[in-house]
Coordinates of C-alpha atoms (C1' of nucleotides) and ligand atoms in Angstrom, one line a residue:
Chain A
M997 CA 175.9 85.3 99.7
K998 CA 178.6 87.8 100.0
K999 CA 179.0 90.4 102.8
V1000 CA 178.1 93.3 100.7
D1001 CA 174.8 91.6 100.3
I1002 CA 174.3 91.0 104.0
F1003 CA 175.0 94.7 104.6
K1004 CA 172.3 95.5 101.8
K1005 CA 169.7 93.5 103.5
L1006 CA 170.4 95.4 106.7
R1007 CA 170.5 98.7 104.9
S1008 CA 167.4 98.2 102.9
S1009 CA 165.7 97.5 106.3
G1010 CA 166.8 100.6 107.9
L1011 CA 169.3 99.0 110.2
R1012 CA 172.8 99.8 110.9
P1013 CA 175.1 96.7 110.8
T1014 CA 175.8 95.9 114.4
K1015 CA 177.4 92.8 115.2
Q1016 CA 174.0 91.2 116.6
R1017 CA 172.4 92.1 113.4
V1018 CA 175.1 91.0 111.0
E1019 CA 175.1 87.7 112.7
I1020 CA 171.4 87.2 112.5
A1021 CA 171.4 88.4 108.9
K1022 CA 174.0 86.0 108.1
F1023 CA 172.3 83.0 109.5
L1024 CA 169.0 83.9 107.8
F1025 CA 170.4 84.9 104.4
D1026 CA 173.8 83.5 103.9
R1027 CA 172.7 80.0 102.8
D1028 CA 171.7 78.1 99.5
T1029 CA 168.2 77.1 100.4
T1030 CA 165.3 79.1 102.4
F1031 CA 164.1 77.8 105.6
H1032 CA 161.4 78.3 108.3
F1033 CA 162.1 79.4 111.9
T1034 CA 160.6 80.7 115.1
I1035 CA 162.2 83.4 117.1
E1036 CA 162.9 80.6 119.9
S1037 CA 164.9 78.2 117.3
L1038 CA 166.6 81.4 116.0
E1039 CA 167.7 82.4 119.4
N1040 CA 168.9 78.8 120.2
H1041 CA 171.1 79.0 117.0
L1042 CA 172.5 82.4 117.8
T1043 CA 173.5 81.5 121.3
K1044 CA 174.9 78.0 120.4
K1045 CA 176.8 79.1 117.1
T1046 CA 178.0 82.7 117.8
T1047 CA 180.1 84.3 120.5
C1048 CA 178.0 87.5 120.9
K1049 CA 175.3 88.0 123.2
F1050 CA 171.7 88.6 122.1
A1051 CA 168.8 90.1 124.1
L1052 CA 165.4 88.5 122.9
A1053 CA 164.1 92.0 122.2
T1054 CA 166.9 92.6 119.6
I1055 CA 166.1 89.2 117.7
Y1056 CA 162.4 90.1 117.8
N1057 CA 163.3 93.7 116.5
T1058 CA 165.5 92.5 113.8
V1059 CA 163.3 89.9 112.6
H1060 CA 160.4 92.3 112.4
A1061 CA 162.5 94.9 110.6
F1062 CA 163.4 92.2 108.0
K1063 CA 159.7 91.5 107.7
K1064 CA 158.6 94.8 107.1
A1065 CA 161.3 95.3 104.6
G1066 CA 160.0 92.4 102.7
H1067 CA 163.0 90.1 103.3
L1068 CA 160.9 87.6 105.5
S1069 CA 157.4 86.4 105.3
E1070 CA 155.4 85.0 108.1
V1071 CA 153.4 81.6 107.9
D1072 CA 150.3 80.8 109.8
V1073 CA 150.6 77.7 111.5
R1074 CA 148.1 76.6 114.2
G1075 CA 149.8 76.9 117.6
K1076 CA 151.2 79.7 119.7
K1077 CA 154.4 80.5 118.1
T1078 CA 154.8 82.8 115.1
Y1079 CA 156.8 81.0 112.1
F1080 CA 158.9 83.0 109.8
D1081 CA 160.1 82.1 106.2
T1082 CA 163.0 83.1 104.3
N1083 CA 161.3 82.1 101.3
I1084 CA 159.4 85.3 100.1
T1085 CA 157.9 84.0 97.0
N1086 CA 154.5 83.2 96.5
H1087 CA 154.4 79.5 97.6
H1088 CA 152.5 77.0 99.7
H1089 CA 153.0 74.4 102.5
F1090 CA 153.1 71.1 103.7
Y1091 CA 152.6 70.9 107.7
D1092 CA 153.4 67.9 109.5
N1093 CA 151.6 68.1 112.7
E1094 CA 153.6 65.3 114.4
T1095 CA 157.0 67.0 113.9
S1096 CA 155.7 71.0 113.6
E1097 CA 157.6 70.8 110.2
L1098 CA 156.9 73.2 107.4
I1099 CA 157.7 72.1 103.9
D1100 CA 157.6 74.4 101.0
I1101 CA 155.7 73.6 98.0
D1102 CA 156.4 75.9 95.0
A1103 CA 153.6 77.9 93.5
S1104 CA 153.8 75.7 90.3
E1105 CA 153.2 72.7 91.9
I1106 CA 149.5 73.5 92.9
V1107 CA 147.2 74.5 90.1
I1108 CA 143.7 75.7 91.1
Q1109 CA 140.9 75.3 88.6
K1110 CA 138.1 76.9 90.1
I1111 CA 137.9 79.6 92.7
P1112 CA 135.1 81.8 93.9
K1113 CA 135.0 85.6 93.0
A1114 CA 135.9 88.0 95.9
P1115 CA 133.0 89.3 98.0
N1116 CA 131.5 92.8 97.0
G1117 CA 134.1 95.7 96.6
K1118 CA 137.1 93.3 97.5
K1119 CA 139.9 91.8 95.5
I1120 CA 142.0 88.4 95.9
K1121 CA 145.3 89.7 97.2
N1122 CA 146.8 86.1 97.3
V1123 CA 145.8 82.5 97.8
E1124 CA 147.7 80.4 100.4
V1125 CA 147.2 76.6 100.3
F1126 CA 148.0 74.8 103.4
I1127 CA 148.3 71.0 103.2
N1128 CA 148.1 69.1 106.7
L1129 CA 150.0 65.7 106.9
K1130 CA 149.4 62.7 108.7
N1131 CA 151.3 59.3 108.9
Chain B
M1168 CA 117.5 73.9 116.8
K1169 CA 115.4 72.5 119.7
K1170 CA 116.3 72.2 123.3
V1171 CA 116.8 68.5 122.9
D1172 CA 119.5 69.1 120.4
I1173 CA 121.4 71.7 122.5
F1174 CA 121.3 68.9 125.3
K1175 CA 122.5 66.5 122.8
K1176 CA 125.4 68.6 122.1
L1177 CA 126.2 68.9 125.5
R1178 CA 125.9 65.2 126.4
S1179 CA 128.0 64.2 123.3
S1180 CA 130.7 66.5 124.5
G1181 CA 130.7 65.0 128.0
L1182 CA 129.2 68.0 129.6
R1183 CA 126.3 68.3 132.1
P1184 CA 123.7 70.9 131.0
T1185 CA 124.5 73.7 133.6
K1186 CA 123.0 77.1 132.9
Q1187 CA 126.4 78.5 131.6
R1188 CA 126.7 75.7 129.2
V1189 CA 123.1 75.9 128.1
E1190 CA 123.6 79.5 127.2
I1191 CA 126.9 78.9 125.4
A1192 CA 125.4 76.0 123.3
K1193 CA 122.3 77.9 122.4
F1194 CA 124.4 80.9 121.1
L1195 CA 126.6 78.7 119.2
F1196 CA 124.3 76.2 117.8
D1197 CA 120.7 77.7 117.8
R1198 CA 121.0 79.5 114.7
D1199 CA 120.5 79.0 110.8
T1200 CA 123.8 79.8 109.8
T1201 CA 127.2 78.9 110.9
F1202 CA 129.8 81.6 112.0
H1203 CA 133.3 82.3 113.3
F1204 CA 134.1 83.4 116.7
T1205 CA 137.0 84.1 119.3
I1206 CA 136.7 83.4 123.0
E1207 CA 136.6 87.4 123.4
S1208 CA 133.7 87.9 121.2
L1209 CA 131.8 84.8 122.7
E1210 CA 132.3 86.5 126.0
N1211 CA 131.2 89.9 125.1
H1212 CA 128.0 88.3 123.7
L1213 CA 127.3 86.4 126.6
T1214 CA 127.9 89.1 129.1
K1215 CA 125.6 91.5 127.0
K1216 CA 122.9 89.1 126.0
T1217 CA 122.3 86.7 128.8
T1218 CA 121.7 87.3 132.7
C1219 CA 124.0 84.6 134.2
K1220 CA 127.7 85.1 134.9
F1221 CA 130.5 83.5 133.0
A1222 CA 134.0 83.0 134.3
L1223 CA 136.5 83.1 131.4
A1224 CA 137.7 79.7 132.3
T1225 CA 134.2 78.2 131.8
I1226 CA 134.0 79.7 128.3
Y1227 CA 137.3 78.2 127.4
N1228 CA 136.7 74.8 128.8
T1229 CA 133.2 74.6 127.2
V1230 CA 134.5 75.7 123.8
H1231 CA 137.5 73.2 124.0
A1232 CA 135.0 70.4 125.0
F1233 CA 132.8 71.1 121.9
K1234 CA 135.7 71.3 119.8
K1235 CA 137.2 68.0 121.1
A1236 CA 133.8 66.4 120.4
G1237 CA 134.0 67.8 116.9
H1238 CA 131.2 70.2 117.2
L1239 CA 133.5 73.2 116.6
S1240 CA 136.6 73.6 114.5
E1241 CA 139.6 75.9 114.8
V1242 CA 140.7 78.1 111.9
D1243 CA 144.3 79.3 111.4
V1244 CA 144.3 83.2 111.3
R1245 CA 147.4 85.2 111.4
G1246 CA 147.3 87.0 114.8
K1247 CA 147.4 86.3 118.6
K1248 CA 143.7 85.1 119.1
T1249 CA 142.3 81.7 118.3
Y1250 CA 139.4 81.8 115.9
F1251 CA 136.7 79.0 116.1
D1252 CA 134.0 78.0 113.7
T1253 CA 130.7 76.5 114.0
N1254 CA 131.2 75.2 110.4
I1255 CA 132.6 71.8 110.8
T1256 CA 132.4 70.7 107.1
N1257 CA 135.6 70.8 104.9
H1258 CA 135.4 74.3 103.8
H1259 CA 137.9 77.3 102.9
H1260 CA 138.1 80.8 103.9
F1261 CA 138.2 84.3 102.6
Y1262 CA 140.0 86.5 105.2
D1263 CA 139.5 90.3 105.0
N1264 CA 142.6 91.7 106.6
E1265 CA 141.0 95.0 107.1
T1266 CA 138.1 94.1 109.0
S1267 CA 139.6 90.8 110.4
E1268 CA 136.7 89.1 109.0
L1269 CA 136.6 85.3 107.8
I1270 CA 134.2 84.2 105.0
D1271 CA 133.3 80.7 104.3
I1272 CA 133.9 79.2 101.0
D1273 CA 132.2 75.8 100.6
A1274 CA 134.5 73.0 99.4
S1275 CA 132.7 72.7 96.1
E1276 CA 133.6 76.3 95.1
I1277 CA 137.5 75.4 94.8
V1278 CA 138.7 72.9 92.6
I1279 CA 142.4 71.9 92.8
Q1280 CA 143.7 70.6 89.6
K1281 CA 147.4 69.5 90.5
I1282 CA 148.7 68.8 93.9
P1283 CA 152.2 67.5 94.9
K1284 CA 152.4 64.2 96.4
A1285 CA 153.0 64.0 100.2
P1286 CA 156.4 63.5 101.1
N1287 CA 158.0 60.2 102.3
G1288 CA 155.8 58.0 104.4
K1289 CA 153.3 60.8 104.8
K1290 CA 149.5 61.0 103.7
I1291 CA 147.5 64.2 103.0
K1292 CA 145.0 64.7 106.0
N1293 CA 143.3 67.7 104.5
V1294 CA 143.9 70.9 102.4
E1295 CA 143.1 74.2 103.5
V1296 CA 142.8 77.2 101.3
F1297 CA 143.1 80.5 102.6
I1298 CA 142.4 83.4 100.2
N1299 CA 143.4 86.9 101.6
L1300 CA 141.4 89.9 100.5
K1301 CA 142.3 93.5 99.7
N1302 CA 140.2 96.3 98.6
Chain C
dT1367 C1' 190.7 112.5 115.6
dT1368 C1' 187.6 113.8 118.7
dT1369 C1' 183.2 115.2 119.7
dT1370 C1' 178.4 114.8 119.3
dT1371 C1' 174.2 112.8 117.7
dA1372 C1' 171.1 109.4 116.8
dC1373 C1' 170.3 104.7 116.9
dT1374 C1' 170.9 100.2 119.4
dT1375 C1' 171.3 96.7 122.9
dT1376 C1' 169.8 95.1 127.1
dA1377 C1' 167.7 93.4 131.4
dG1378 C1' 163.6 93.5 133.2
dA1379 C1' 158.9 95.0 133.3
dA1380 C1' 154.3 94.9 131.2
dT1381 C1' 150.8 93.0 128.2
dT1382 C1' 148.0 89.4 126.3
dA1383 C1' 146.1 85.1 125.4
dT1384 C1' 145.6 80.9 127.6
dT1385 C1' 145.8 77.4 131.0
dA1386 C1' 146.1 75.6 135.8
dT1387 C1' 144.4 75.7 140.6
dA1388 C1' 141.6 74.8 144.5
dA1389 C1' 138.0 76.3 147.1
dA1390 C1' 132.9 76.8 146.8
dC1391 C1' 128.8 75.2 144.3
dT1392 C1' 125.3 72.1 142.0
dA1393 C1' 123.2 68.4 139.1
dG1394 C1' 121.8 64.1 139.3
dA1395 C1' 122.5 59.3 141.1
dA1396 C1' 121.3 56.9 145.3
Chain D
dT848 C1' 117.1 64.0 151.2
dT849 C1' 121.8 63.0 150.9
dC850 C1' 126.0 62.1 148.7
dT851 C1' 129.2 62.3 145.0
dA852 C1' 131.2 63.5 140.9
dG853 C1' 131.4 67.2 138.1
dT854 C1' 131.2 72.5 137.7
dT855 C1' 132.0 77.5 138.3
dT856 C1' 134.8 80.7 139.9
dA857 C1' 138.5 84.1 141.1
dT858 C1' 142.8 84.2 140.9
dA859 C1' 147.4 82.7 140.0
dA860 C1' 150.6 80.8 136.5
dT861 C1' 152.6 80.4 132.1
dA862 C1' 154.3 81.6 127.6
dA863 C1' 154.7 84.4 123.7
dT864 C1' 155.4 89.2 122.5
dT865 C1' 156.1 94.0 123.1
dC866 C1' 157.6 98.0 126.1
dT867 C1' 160.7 100.8 128.8
dA868 C1' 164.6 103.4 129.9
dA869 C1' 169.2 103.3 130.8
dA870 C1' 173.9 102.2 129.1
dG871 C1' 176.3 101.4 124.9
dT872 C1' 178.0 102.1 120.0
dA873 C1' 178.1 103.5 114.7
dA874 C1' 178.5 107.1 112.1
dA875 C1' 178.1 112.2 110.9
dA876 C1' 180.0 116.6 112.1
dA877 C1' 183.7 119.4 113.7
Ligands
MN446 MN1 149.5 81.0 113.9
MN447 MN1 146.9 81.8 114.2
ZN448 ZN1 157.7 78.4 103.1
ZN449 ZN1 134.6 78.8 108.4

DNA sequence: TTTTTACTTTAGAATTATTATAAACTAGAA
DNA sequence: TTCTAGTTTATAATAATTCTAAAGTAAAAA
């Protein structure tokens, strides 16, 4: 991903390209495959692998701005911390409870044959399949 | 559900039948249909509809004991609060984001035709389908 | 370029859900 | 009854997240 694209992610999220935000965007989007992260894991990476300083609030604010702009999604995982996902396509997850690891499942890999109709006056927005793993 | 059964729930959870615990168990299990709740909604009910006093810690402890004994399950819902479920069968959920309401879907109402195999050395423990609703 | 303005970062405080603590209380065994 | 282990409770501690307001900076205006 080029610098231009990083700036595009920032601009389309209503964010000025400050050095903190550029570092965050580079880490999140300048890569070949998508991944899952928490604010904590993101902060760990940033403090270890970059030179600039990051206030926690800056990380929270930037991640939320990306999410609001549709550049990140959130995954529901049991537990206290929020998991984010750079894969914003419709997809599903394996969850390994031992390692707390999320693994993507492409939407095409799961086919649902039968599904109930939505209740009175409601529509189905999306269907999320979550597969818990054991050893 | 008879008093005997309430006592059985408590005993099988390793809990003595104190007045607080009996009230909690009666509210959770002495009814015809299962339901979903949070610690907060449970506390609201208990303080309004019963005469005895409940420390928050007692509610947390009792609910967790029921969960550990398998009398309650936990549902993953986006948000900060933990949702519990008196339906302990394998089942799925509709989630109405407008009202924050969970609606049960019986396991038989969803049929999955195709599912990926679990990664290396792992097995599938269970499959949870979560259907988000919109208006 | 300088000035100005609006936006941004930051440290620390506040908030919220949850869990831990330890003293006063109680169910049930002896 | 007495005794003991288990229980309730108020309160403190913890952990993730959000808020605040002062100091700093990007980019528009002059
Ligand atoms: Mn969650
Ligand atoms: Mn949750
Ligand atoms: Zn994913
Ligand atoms: Zn349910």
